[in-house]
Tab-separated table of C-alpha atoms in Angstrom:
chain	number	residue	atom	x	y	z
A	28	MET	CA	-73.652	-18.078	67.205
A	29	THR	CA	-72.874	-19.604	70.590
A	30	HIS	CA	-74.401	-21.967	73.092
A	31	SER	CA	-72.825	-20.266	76.078
A	32	THR	CA	-76.067	-18.523	77.047
A	33	LEU	CA	-77.503	-21.910	77.963
A	34	GLY	CA	-75.029	-22.223	80.816
A	35	PRO	CA	-73.695	-25.757	80.168
A	36	ALA	CA	-72.987	-27.923	83.165
A	37	PRO	CA	-69.462	-28.040	84.556
A	38	ALA	CA	-67.299	-30.863	83.273
A	39	THR	CA	-67.688	-32.831	86.494
A	40	GLY	CA	-70.786	-34.523	85.059
A	41	ARG	CA	-72.679	-34.096	88.376
A	42	ARG	CA	-76.100	-32.526	88.810
A	43	PRO	CA	-77.933	-31.553	91.959
A	44	ALA	CA	-81.145	-33.333	92.867
A	45	GLY	CA	-84.208	-31.740	91.335
A	46	GLN	CA	-86.501	-32.065	88.381
A	47	SER	CA	-85.671	-34.800	85.917
A	48	ALA	CA	-86.171	-35.672	82.277
A	49	LEU	CA	-86.007	-38.877	80.306
A	50	VAL	CA	-85.239	-38.820	76.579
A	51	ILE	CA	-85.944	-41.924	74.517
A	52	GLY	CA	-83.818	-42.039	71.356
A	53	GLY	CA	-80.207	-41.044	70.779
A	54	GLY	CA	-80.392	-39.635	67.281
A	55	LEU	CA	-79.785	-35.956	66.606
A	56	ALA	CA	-83.251	-35.056	67.924
A	57	GLY	CA	-82.848	-36.923	71.202
A	58	THR	CA	-79.275	-35.795	71.765
A	59	ALA	CA	-80.213	-32.151	71.132
A	60	ALA	CA	-83.166	-32.422	73.531
A	61	ALA	CA	-81.026	-34.043	76.228
A	62	LEU	CA	-78.335	-31.362	75.975
A	63	ALA	CA	-80.850	-28.518	76.082
A	64	LEU	CA	-82.639	-30.005	79.105
A	65	ALA	CA	-79.392	-30.634	80.938
A	66	ASP	CA	-78.138	-27.137	80.148
A	67	ALA	CA	-81.295	-25.799	81.807
A	68	GLY	CA	-80.484	-27.654	85.037
A	69	LEU	CA	-82.501	-30.872	84.800
A	70	ARG	CA	-81.201	-34.334	85.651
A	71	VAL	CA	-81.407	-36.105	82.308
A	72	THR	CA	-81.270	-39.733	81.263
A	73	LEU	CA	-80.983	-40.574	77.561
A	74	VAL	CA	-81.847	-44.107	76.440
A	75	GLU	CA	-80.913	-45.572	73.040
A	76	GLY	CA	-81.507	-49.101	71.806
A	77	ARG	CA	-78.528	-49.124	69.466
A	78	PRO	CA	-74.924	-49.426	70.670
A	79	ARG	CA	-74.240	-45.893	69.387
A	80	LEU	CA	-75.670	-42.405	69.131
A	81	GLY	CA	-76.426	-40.606	65.862
A	82	GLY	CA	-79.594	-42.257	64.591
A	83	LEU	CA	-79.518	-42.558	60.798
A	84	ALA	CA	-76.375	-40.438	60.397
A	85	PHE	CA	-73.665	-42.799	61.569
A	86	SER	CA	-70.447	-44.625	60.635
A	87	PHE	CA	-69.222	-48.207	60.680
A	88	HIS	CA	-65.938	-50.015	60.057
A	89	ARG	CA	-65.275	-52.089	56.943
A	90	SER	CA	-62.363	-54.302	56.016
A	91	SER	CA	-62.010	-53.502	52.329
A	92	PRO	CA	-59.558	-54.892	49.773
A	93	ALA	CA	-58.246	-51.317	49.702
A	94	GLY	CA	-57.677	-51.187	53.464
A	95	GLU	CA	-59.498	-50.612	56.756
A	96	LEU	CA	-62.202	-47.986	56.248
A	97	THR	CA	-64.561	-45.951	58.399
A	98	VAL	CA	-67.697	-45.666	56.286
A	99	ASP	CA	-70.613	-43.249	56.669
A	100	ASN	CA	-73.915	-44.999	56.020
A	101	GLY	CA	-74.817	-42.088	53.748
A	102	GLN	CA	-73.552	-38.738	52.579
A	103	HIS	CA	-75.072	-35.949	54.669
A	104	VAL	CA	-74.687	-32.223	54.042
A	105	HIS	CA	-75.962	-29.069	55.689
A	106	LEU	CA	-76.260	-25.439	54.647
A	107	ARG	CA	-75.270	-22.197	56.313
A	108	CYS	CA	-78.968	-21.540	56.970
A	109	CYS	CA	-79.066	-24.717	59.100
A	110	THR	CA	-78.534	-22.811	62.324
A	111	ALA	CA	-79.816	-25.583	64.606
A	112	TYR	CA	-77.413	-28.174	63.241
A	113	GLN	CA	-74.576	-25.678	63.471
A	114	TRP	CA	-75.573	-25.064	67.110
A	115	PHE	CA	-75.405	-28.827	67.633
A	116	LEU	CA	-71.924	-29.039	66.115
A	117	ASP	CA	-70.764	-26.110	68.256
A	118	ARG	CA	-72.347	-27.607	71.366
A	119	VAL	CA	-70.600	-30.961	70.977
A	120	GLY	CA	-67.307	-29.376	69.928
A	121	ALA	CA	-67.310	-30.729	66.372
A	122	ALA	CA	-67.852	-27.631	64.225
A	123	ARG	CA	-64.303	-27.744	62.842
A	124	LEU	CA	-64.998	-31.246	61.503
A	125	ALA	CA	-67.851	-30.084	59.251
A	126	PRO	CA	-66.828	-26.715	57.760
A	127	LEU	CA	-68.882	-24.760	55.254
A	128	GLN	CA	-67.853	-23.612	51.808
A	129	GLY	CA	-66.612	-20.064	51.701
A	130	ARG	CA	-69.150	-19.470	48.954
A	131	LEU	CA	-71.795	-21.696	47.334
A	132	ASP	CA	-70.319	-23.550	44.370
A	133	ILE	CA	-71.947	-26.698	42.912
A	134	PRO	CA	-70.267	-28.292	39.867
A	135	VAL	CA	-72.996	-29.838	37.687
A	136	LEU	CA	-71.973	-32.413	35.073
A	137	ASP	CA	-74.282	-33.119	32.149
A	138	VAL	CA	-73.392	-36.522	30.766
A	139	GLN	CA	-74.932	-35.641	27.391
A	140	GLY	CA	-73.546	-32.123	27.121
A	141	ARG	CA	-76.478	-30.819	25.099
A	142	SER	CA	-75.077	-27.307	25.085
A	143	GLY	CA	-71.653	-28.547	24.031
A	144	ARG	CA	-70.440	-27.965	27.603
A	145	ARG	CA	-70.542	-30.845	30.054
A	146	LEU	CA	-69.701	-28.803	33.156
A	147	GLY	CA	-71.862	-26.037	34.580
A	148	ARG	CA	-71.654	-24.266	37.936
A	149	LEU	CA	-74.289	-23.067	40.345
A	150	ARG	CA	-72.500	-20.490	42.467
A	151	ARG	CA	-73.228	-17.228	44.176
A	152	THR	CA	-71.645	-13.831	44.322
A	153	ALA	CA	-71.585	-11.386	47.242
A	154	LEU	CA	-74.467	-9.373	45.760
A	155	PRO	CA	-77.721	-9.116	47.717
A	156	VAL	CA	-80.644	-11.506	47.165
A	157	PRO	CA	-81.767	-12.299	44.454
A	158	LEU	CA	-78.869	-10.840	42.461
A	159	HIS	CA	-76.407	-13.196	44.180
A	160	LEU	CA	-77.415	-15.996	41.775
A	161	SER	CA	-78.124	-13.927	38.669
A	162	LYS	CA	-74.666	-14.286	37.101
A	163	SER	CA	-74.626	-18.031	37.659
A	164	LEU	CA	-78.098	-18.454	36.220
A	165	ALA	CA	-77.316	-16.249	33.219
A	166	THR	CA	-74.366	-18.443	32.275
A	167	TYR	CA	-75.741	-21.851	33.320
A	168	PRO	CA	-75.110	-23.946	30.206
A	169	HIS	CA	-77.570	-26.712	30.956
A	170	LEU	CA	-80.592	-24.496	30.248
A	171	SER	CA	-81.519	-22.461	27.201
A	172	LEU	CA	-81.742	-18.691	27.386
A	173	ALA	CA	-85.540	-18.887	27.477
A	174	GLU	CA	-85.474	-21.527	30.216
A	175	ARG	CA	-83.137	-19.388	32.323
A	176	ALA	CA	-85.491	-16.426	32.041
A	177	GLN	CA	-88.439	-18.599	33.077
A	178	VAL	CA	-86.479	-19.972	36.033
A	179	GLY	CA	-85.795	-16.438	37.218
A	180	ARG	CA	-89.478	-15.544	37.077
A	181	ALA	CA	-90.466	-18.727	38.914
A	182	ALA	CA	-87.862	-18.074	41.615
A	183	LEU	CA	-89.302	-14.621	42.238
A	184	ALA	CA	-92.811	-16.103	42.445
A	185	LEU	CA	-91.589	-18.765	44.854
A	186	GLY	CA	-90.047	-16.063	47.013
A	187	ARG	CA	-93.467	-14.449	47.404
A	188	LEU	CA	-95.013	-17.614	48.858
A	189	ASP	CA	-95.450	-18.151	52.581
A	190	PRO	CA	-94.231	-21.689	53.383
A	191	GLN	CA	-96.350	-21.618	56.546
A	192	ASP	CA	-99.554	-21.169	54.526
A	193	PRO	CA	-101.516	-24.409	55.152
A	194	ALA	CA	-102.965	-24.247	51.645
A	195	LEU	CA	-99.515	-24.915	50.143
A	196	ASP	CA	-99.193	-28.213	51.973
A	197	GLY	CA	-101.777	-29.921	49.760
A	198	VAL	CA	-100.310	-28.720	46.438
A	199	ASP	CA	-97.658	-30.693	44.561
A	200	PHE	CA	-94.491	-28.840	43.593
A	201	ALA	CA	-94.431	-30.184	40.026
A	202	GLY	CA	-97.851	-28.761	39.226
A	203	TRP	CA	-96.824	-25.359	40.549
A	204	LEU	CA	-93.637	-25.451	38.438
A	205	ARG	CA	-95.626	-26.297	35.296
A	206	ARG	CA	-98.006	-23.441	35.934
A	207	HIS	CA	-95.002	-21.143	36.198
A	208	GLY	CA	-93.546	-22.128	32.855
A	209	GLN	CA	-90.877	-24.601	33.958
A	210	SER	CA	-89.860	-27.090	31.281
A	211	PRO	CA	-89.018	-30.726	32.096
A	212	ARG	CA	-85.386	-29.831	31.408
A	213	ALA	CA	-85.496	-26.959	33.933
A	214	VAL	CA	-86.999	-29.271	36.531
A	215	GLU	CA	-84.245	-31.833	35.967
A	216	ALA	CA	-81.311	-29.433	35.714
A	217	LEU	CA	-82.244	-27.116	38.574
A	218	TRP	CA	-85.369	-27.674	40.649
A	219	ASP	CA	-84.982	-31.432	41.172
A	220	LEU	CA	-81.209	-31.160	41.285
A	221	VAL	CA	-81.617	-29.267	44.546
A	222	GLY	CA	-85.036	-30.525	45.610
A	223	VAL	CA	-84.372	-34.257	45.477
A	224	ALA	CA	-81.263	-33.864	47.627
A	225	THR	CA	-82.995	-31.719	50.255
A	226	LEU	CA	-86.538	-33.115	50.200
A	227	ASN	CA	-85.797	-36.754	49.279
A	228	ALA	CA	-88.548	-36.518	46.680
A	229	THR	CA	-89.002	-35.501	43.074
A	230	ALA	CA	-91.218	-32.505	42.338
A	231	PRO	CA	-94.444	-34.514	41.690
A	232	ASN	CA	-94.095	-36.141	45.117
A	233	ALA	CA	-93.188	-33.036	47.089
A	234	SER	CA	-95.437	-30.681	48.992
A	235	LEU	CA	-95.270	-27.122	47.663
A	236	GLY	CA	-95.100	-25.877	51.249
A	237	LEU	CA	-91.932	-27.839	51.987
A	238	ALA	CA	-90.413	-27.061	48.594
A	239	ALA	CA	-91.087	-23.348	49.086
A	240	MET	CA	-89.489	-23.567	52.519
A	241	VAL	CA	-86.337	-25.187	51.093
A	242	PHE	CA	-85.853	-22.807	48.181
A	243	LYS	CA	-86.963	-19.662	49.979
A	244	THR	CA	-84.800	-20.318	53.039
A	245	GLY	CA	-81.812	-21.768	51.209
A	246	LEU	CA	-81.637	-19.611	48.100
A	247	LEU	CA	-83.754	-16.526	48.653
A	248	SER	CA	-83.309	-15.497	52.306
A	249	ARG	CA	-79.715	-14.235	52.380
A	250	PRO	CA	-76.812	-14.511	49.935
A	251	ASP	CA	-74.803	-17.043	51.925
A	252	ALA	CA	-77.710	-19.217	53.128
A	253	ALA	CA	-77.018	-22.111	50.734
A	254	ASP	CA	-73.271	-22.414	51.276
A	255	ILE	CA	-72.721	-26.156	51.696
A	256	GLY	CA	-71.044	-27.931	54.592
A	257	TRP	CA	-70.233	-31.595	55.058
A	258	ALA	CA	-68.266	-33.729	57.484
A	259	ARG	CA	-64.551	-34.092	56.765
A	260	ALA	CA	-64.402	-36.818	59.412
A	261	PRO	CA	-66.621	-39.882	59.879
A	262	LEU	CA	-70.129	-38.991	61.018
A	263	GLY	CA	-69.699	-41.294	64.003
A	264	GLU	CA	-66.943	-39.043	65.291
A	265	LEU	CA	-69.344	-36.074	65.255
A	266	HIS	CA	-72.663	-37.646	66.205
A	267	HIS	CA	-71.447	-40.353	68.587
A	268	THR	CA	-67.967	-39.698	69.946
A	269	HIS	CA	-68.197	-35.909	70.334
A	270	ALA	CA	-71.902	-36.027	71.243
A	271	HIS	CA	-71.352	-38.689	73.929
A	272	ARG	CA	-68.525	-36.634	75.404
A	273	ALA	CA	-70.760	-33.533	75.504
A	274	LEU	CA	-73.579	-35.468	77.153
A	275	ASP	CA	-71.203	-36.787	79.805
A	276	ALA	CA	-69.867	-33.295	80.486
A	277	ALA	CA	-73.424	-31.978	80.828
A	278	GLY	CA	-74.234	-34.622	83.436
A	279	VAL	CA	-76.535	-36.663	81.197
A	280	THR	CA	-76.773	-40.376	82.007
A	281	THR	CA	-76.584	-42.175	78.649
A	282	GLU	CA	-77.755	-45.781	78.397
A	283	LEU	CA	-76.989	-47.516	75.098
A	284	ARG	CA	-78.232	-50.970	74.036
A	285	THR	CA	-81.322	-50.298	76.137
A	286	ARG	CA	-84.751	-50.478	74.531
A	287	VAL	CA	-87.877	-48.900	75.987
A	288	THR	CA	-90.772	-51.358	75.957
A	289	ALA	CA	-93.527	-49.412	77.701
A	290	VAL	CA	-94.424	-45.890	78.811
A	291	ALA	CA	-96.895	-45.063	81.586
A	292	ARG	CA	-97.922	-42.158	83.795
A	293	THR	CA	-97.645	-42.683	87.538
A	294	PRO	CA	-100.398	-41.726	90.009
A	295	GLU	CA	-98.174	-38.818	91.055
A	296	GLY	CA	-98.151	-37.424	87.516
A	297	ARG	CA	-94.601	-38.461	86.659
A	298	TRP	CA	-93.541	-40.661	83.734
A	299	SER	CA	-92.362	-44.216	84.070
A	300	VAL	CA	-90.732	-46.393	81.412
A	301	ALA	CA	-89.891	-50.081	81.339
A	302	MET	CA	-86.729	-51.063	79.489
A	303	ALA	CA	-85.223	-54.162	77.925
A	304	GLY	CA	-81.485	-54.564	78.218
A	305	ARG	CA	-81.361	-53.759	81.918
A	306	PRO	CA	-81.023	-56.317	84.714
A	307	GLY	CA	-84.482	-57.673	85.512
A	308	HIS	CA	-84.400	-56.640	89.144
A	309	GLU	CA	-84.081	-52.926	88.351
A	310	PRO	CA	-87.314	-50.921	88.710
A	311	PRO	CA	-88.709	-48.802	85.859
A	312	THR	CA	-87.143	-45.379	85.408
A	313	GLU	CA	-89.241	-42.360	86.376
A	314	ALA	CA	-88.934	-38.699	85.400
A	315	ASP	CA	-90.915	-35.470	85.551
A	316	VAL	CA	-90.947	-35.073	81.767
A	317	LEU	CA	-90.482	-37.526	78.931
A	318	VAL	CA	-89.332	-36.888	75.338
A	319	LEU	CA	-90.008	-39.552	72.713
A	320	ALA	CA	-87.361	-38.911	70.055
A	321	VAL	CA	-87.925	-42.048	67.999
A	322	PRO	CA	-89.342	-42.784	64.514
A	323	GLN	CA	-93.043	-42.193	64.063
A	324	ARG	CA	-94.069	-45.862	64.121
A	325	GLN	CA	-92.096	-46.512	67.271
A	326	ALA	CA	-93.608	-43.405	68.858
A	327	HIS	CA	-97.083	-44.664	67.929
A	328	ALA	CA	-96.374	-47.995	69.633
A	329	LEU	CA	-95.202	-46.313	72.850
A	330	LEU	CA	-97.743	-43.487	73.165
A	331	PRO	CA	-100.240	-44.009	75.999
A	332	ASP	CA	-103.944	-43.693	75.292
A	333	GLY	CA	-105.105	-40.097	74.988
A	334	ALA	CA	-101.683	-38.640	74.252
A	335	LEU	CA	-102.791	-37.622	70.739
A	336	LYS	CA	-106.310	-37.035	69.456
A	337	ASP	CA	-105.617	-39.119	66.350
A	338	PRO	CA	-102.494	-41.232	66.890
A	339	GLY	CA	-103.236	-43.060	63.634
A	340	LYS	CA	-101.886	-40.027	61.768
A	341	LEU	CA	-98.402	-41.118	62.740
A	342	LEU	CA	-98.865	-44.353	60.803
A	343	ARG	CA	-99.963	-42.400	57.733
A	344	ILE	CA	-96.672	-40.498	57.553
A	345	GLY	CA	-94.909	-42.378	54.790
A	346	THR	CA	-91.189	-42.960	54.397
A	347	ALA	CA	-88.712	-42.466	51.564
A	348	PRO	CA	-85.480	-44.389	50.872
A	349	ILE	CA	-81.904	-43.279	50.260
A	350	LEU	CA	-79.338	-45.511	48.599
A	351	ASN	CA	-75.581	-44.992	48.799
A	352	LEU	CA	-73.079	-46.640	46.500
A	353	HIS	CA	-69.461	-46.829	47.647
A	354	VAL	CA	-66.806	-47.196	44.952
A	355	ILE	CA	-63.050	-47.426	45.474
A	356	TYR	CA	-60.850	-46.944	42.409
A	357	ASP	CA	-57.142	-47.723	42.203
A	358	ARG	CA	-56.388	-44.153	41.144
A	359	THR	CA	-57.748	-40.626	41.377
A	360	VAL	CA	-60.689	-40.185	39.007
A	361	LEU	CA	-62.258	-37.055	40.556
A	362	ARG	CA	-60.324	-33.913	41.464
A	363	ARG	CA	-63.224	-32.002	43.011
A	364	PRO	CA	-64.644	-32.631	46.489
A	365	PHE	CA	-68.079	-33.339	44.971
A	366	PHE	CA	-70.330	-32.804	41.975
A	367	ALA	CA	-73.971	-33.233	40.960
A	368	ALA	CA	-75.060	-34.914	37.733
A	369	ILE	CA	-77.906	-34.547	35.264
A	370	GLY	CA	-78.762	-36.659	32.235
A	371	SER	CA	-77.769	-39.708	34.284
A	372	PRO	CA	-79.256	-41.820	37.077
A	373	VAL	CA	-76.279	-40.647	39.188
A	374	GLN	CA	-77.302	-37.769	41.467
A	375	TRP	CA	-74.483	-36.547	43.763
A	376	VAL	CA	-70.927	-37.866	44.115
A	377	PHE	CA	-68.529	-37.066	46.982
A	378	ASP	CA	-64.856	-37.838	47.502
A	379	ARG	CA	-64.575	-39.658	50.859
A	380	THR	CA	-60.934	-40.721	50.545
A	381	ASP	CA	-59.613	-38.627	53.445
A	382	ALA	CA	-62.629	-38.924	55.744
A	383	SER	CA	-62.753	-42.711	55.505
A	384	GLY	CA	-59.089	-43.159	56.372
A	385	LEU	CA	-58.311	-44.655	52.964
A	386	LYS	CA	-55.659	-42.055	52.179
A	387	ASN	CA	-53.435	-43.322	54.997
A	388	ALA	CA	-54.379	-47.002	54.811
A	389	PRO	CA	-51.426	-49.364	54.205
A	390	GLY	CA	-51.407	-50.468	50.592
A	391	ALA	CA	-53.993	-47.900	49.486
A	392	GLY	CA	-51.565	-46.123	47.163
A	393	ASP	CA	-53.408	-43.618	44.992
A	394	SER	CA	-56.819	-45.230	45.562
A	395	GLN	CA	-59.843	-42.935	45.690
A	396	TYR	CA	-63.135	-43.581	47.478
A	397	LEU	CA	-66.272	-42.062	45.961
A	398	ALA	CA	-69.691	-42.100	47.638
A	399	VAL	CA	-72.664	-41.860	45.277
A	400	SER	CA	-75.750	-40.562	47.083
A	401	GLN	CA	-79.102	-41.481	45.560
A	402	SER	CA	-82.160	-39.876	47.157
A	403	ALA	CA	-85.764	-41.002	46.559
A	404	ALA	CA	-84.251	-44.264	45.282
A	405	TYR	CA	-87.477	-46.244	45.082
A	406	ASP	CA	-86.483	-48.089	41.902
A	407	ASP	CA	-83.025	-49.081	43.147
A	408	ILE	CA	-83.312	-49.563	46.887
A	409	ASP	CA	-83.861	-53.328	46.659
A	410	ARG	CA	-81.752	-54.094	43.583
A	411	PRO	CA	-79.019	-56.688	44.177
A	412	VAL	CA	-75.493	-55.317	44.483
A	413	ALA	CA	-74.453	-56.944	41.192
A	414	GLU	CA	-77.235	-55.143	39.315
A	415	LEU	CA	-76.360	-51.821	40.933
A	416	ARG	CA	-72.734	-52.322	39.971
A	417	ASP	CA	-73.696	-53.019	36.345
A	418	ARG	CA	-75.998	-49.998	36.300
A	419	TYR	CA	-73.827	-47.359	37.967
A	420	LEU	CA	-70.199	-48.087	37.151
A	421	PRO	CA	-70.733	-47.370	33.426
A	422	GLU	CA	-72.539	-44.161	34.403
A	423	LEU	CA	-69.580	-43.041	36.495
A	424	GLU	CA	-67.306	-43.741	33.534
A	425	ARG	CA	-69.533	-41.581	31.320
A	426	LEU	CA	-69.317	-38.763	33.848
A	427	LEU	CA	-65.647	-39.256	34.731
A	428	PRO	CA	-63.724	-40.436	31.653
A	429	VAL	CA	-60.597	-41.103	33.759
A	430	ALA	CA	-62.527	-43.900	35.479
A	431	ARG	CA	-62.692	-45.900	32.242
A	432	GLY	CA	-59.168	-47.180	32.685
A	433	ALA	CA	-59.315	-47.534	36.457
A	434	GLU	CA	-59.642	-50.750	38.436
A	435	VAL	CA	-62.535	-50.952	40.882
A	436	ARG	CA	-60.962	-52.241	44.087
A	437	ASP	CA	-64.206	-52.342	46.054
A	438	PHE	CA	-67.909	-51.722	45.462
A	439	PHE	CA	-70.499	-51.954	48.211
A	440	VAL	CA	-73.907	-50.535	49.061
A	441	THR	CA	-75.656	-49.057	52.104
A	442	ARG	CA	-79.436	-48.846	52.110
A	443	GLU	CA	-81.752	-46.789	54.296
A	444	ARG	CA	-85.237	-47.913	53.265
A	445	THR	CA	-86.926	-45.551	55.716
A	446	ALA	CA	-84.323	-42.774	55.616
A	447	THR	CA	-86.791	-39.891	55.895
A	448	PHE	CA	-90.475	-39.185	56.059
A	449	ALA	CA	-92.024	-38.785	52.612
A	450	PRO	CA	-92.697	-35.045	52.021
A	451	VAL	CA	-95.793	-35.688	49.895
A	452	PRO	CA	-98.602	-33.169	49.532
A	453	GLY	CA	-100.735	-33.280	52.656
A	454	VAL	CA	-98.037	-34.554	55.002
A	455	GLY	CA	-98.176	-31.335	57.004
A	456	LEU	CA	-101.604	-32.315	58.337
A	457	LEU	CA	-100.100	-35.504	59.765
A	458	ARG	CA	-97.011	-34.113	61.499
A	459	PRO	CA	-97.612	-33.497	65.237
A	460	SER	CA	-96.161	-30.665	67.274
A	461	ALA	CA	-93.850	-31.367	70.217
A	462	PRO	CA	-96.409	-31.155	73.067
A	463	THR	CA	-98.912	-33.984	73.361
A	464	ASP	CA	-102.235	-33.996	75.201
A	465	ALA	CA	-100.535	-35.863	78.035
A	466	PRO	CA	-98.891	-33.332	80.390
A	467	GLY	CA	-95.139	-33.766	80.471
A	468	LEU	CA	-94.901	-35.948	77.360
A	469	TYR	CA	-93.253	-34.519	74.218
A	470	LEU	CA	-92.390	-35.713	70.729
A	471	ALA	CA	-89.197	-35.080	68.795
A	472	GLY	CA	-87.897	-36.231	65.441
A	473	ALA	CA	-87.511	-34.764	61.962
A	474	TRP	CA	-91.021	-36.103	61.202
A	475	THR	CA	-92.660	-33.761	63.729
A	476	ALA	CA	-93.980	-30.314	62.788
A	477	THR	CA	-90.709	-28.427	62.466
A	478	GLY	CA	-91.585	-26.680	59.194
A	479	TRP	CA	-88.484	-28.316	57.691
A	480	PRO	CA	-88.149	-31.439	55.583
A	481	ALA	CA	-86.440	-34.516	57.027
A	482	THR	CA	-82.924	-33.156	57.446
A	483	MET	CA	-80.347	-33.063	60.225
A	484	GLU	CA	-81.486	-29.479	60.733
A	485	GLY	CA	-85.090	-30.564	61.206
A	486	ALA	CA	-84.063	-33.277	63.652
A	487	VAL	CA	-82.097	-30.893	65.881
A	488	ARG	CA	-84.848	-28.273	65.723
A	489	SER	CA	-87.378	-30.865	66.852
A	490	GLY	CA	-85.241	-31.773	69.861
A	491	LEU	CA	-84.860	-28.140	70.858
A	492	SER	CA	-88.620	-27.582	70.450
A	493	ALA	CA	-89.422	-30.556	72.667
A	494	ALA	CA	-86.967	-29.353	75.311
A	495	ARG	CA	-88.374	-25.831	75.188
A	496	ALA	CA	-91.936	-27.130	75.646
A	497	ALA	CA	-90.870	-29.420	78.505
A	498	LEU	CA	-89.077	-26.600	80.318
A	499	GLY	CA	-92.099	-24.359	79.884
A	500	HIS	CA	-94.288	-27.069	81.423
A	501	LEU	CA	-91.949	-27.245	84.417
A	502	GLY	CA	-91.808	-23.467	84.765
A	503	ARG	CA	-88.057	-23.448	84.205
A	504	PRO	CA	-86.380	-20.391	82.663
A	505	HIS	CA	-84.569	-21.289	79.478
A	506	VAL	CA	-82.854	-19.722	76.510
A	507	ASN	CA	-83.489	-20.500	72.863
A	508	PRO	CA	-79.951	-21.038	71.552
A	509	LEU	CA	-80.874	-20.291	67.930
A	510	PRO	CA	-80.630	-16.777	66.508
A	511	ALA	CA	-83.949	-15.043	65.933
A	512	PRO	CA	-84.979	-14.419	62.303
A	513	GLY	CA	-83.626	-10.903	62.415
A	514	GLY	CA	-80.287	-12.048	63.783
A	515	GLU	CA	-80.764	-10.607	67.269
A	516	SER	CA	-79.434	-12.388	70.320
A	517	PRO	CA	-81.233	-15.358	71.919
A	518	LYS	CA	-83.734	-14.396	74.588
A	519	GLU	CA	-84.667	-16.034	77.848
A	520	ALA	CA	-88.153	-17.433	78.274
A	521	ALA	CA	-89.953	-18.399	81.428
């Protein structure tokens, strides 16, 4: 996969006069849209209210008792089937910083060890779909023999569904699983193990359409589709530093700490925006096309009258929280890069010692930094830090016996109360497509109608969709940088 067919701008950062685009929002969606528009020859300005790019996948610095750290606000992963996010990493020159597993392998710890074995593995072989997971499922110790057989039958039934079928959007995933013989234990040990992390919702609160999309694309499309990748460097290095450098090289004008306060169409049919954070004497910025790559409520506030038939739908797209707990021990308590847990409130745990800079921090010694990622954390998102510490440190000791004798050098929390849109049944009817009813105005963001849940993949896809629609409106030839479903080369469109 390559972005070279887009014809990136030369590194001089200069663009000839011509058609222009304005992108509001510097998250993954906005950055992807700006790069795609610039690669097609437009003069692009990207405006972001924060002092950084990256949206909700970012890093910050922390002075910890264990040393100076660079902390990701949350643990983000992607899969091999996430071709848009991989395009983004390639395009900004950061692919080496977020490599993929050679082969899917998820260690799953059961704190209760009902089968007598606390550790199970979900891993694939090189066999074709669906046989690639058959050996792992046959030996998965956290389910009974009967439950494994039922899971296999349900997986085959799920593979026959069409995620694009509108009827699936209104059905809850839990009800479908019950009707297909899935026990509560199977839901906990398999379906929610994967689904909560990818959908940010438990099965009762997830649309069957989105769940089918996740499992069919990730587990049932090709053998290597679910191989996991994650950043081995701080997210800010990927999504801000490398992305900003790529934008500069493409000739994009990037304005940080600049908030858009109003959007209007000029008598000439162009788009004008007023901004806060600029000197007061500067006139509004104008462009031929405008991409709003901001959260749904912010988009609703900025949309001009008539841009959507029912703009109130945007306000009915709910949100879901993600909580991250950051624990630094005085010694190594985990010898794997990550694991998932069942039978415990703990969901996924990652070793962030190297990526945070802790390994080389003066005085760190053998300290280890673990990030505990808790999706759909409605019950915990507003708990005080002291309560979270009392709740989760004993759980980590149950899962990792070595931690029982370790000193906790630091414990802190990051909270994203509106981390993603809530993928509840019926949400598909609320998600708008990229084009609006106002010519030249486009929407981007993981909450738009990408067909994906709220992931980094969905965000990048939304930006590329908005750019593609904008270029079509301008009559500009452009190339879709993503591989077609059959794997053939990208094709130019007019």
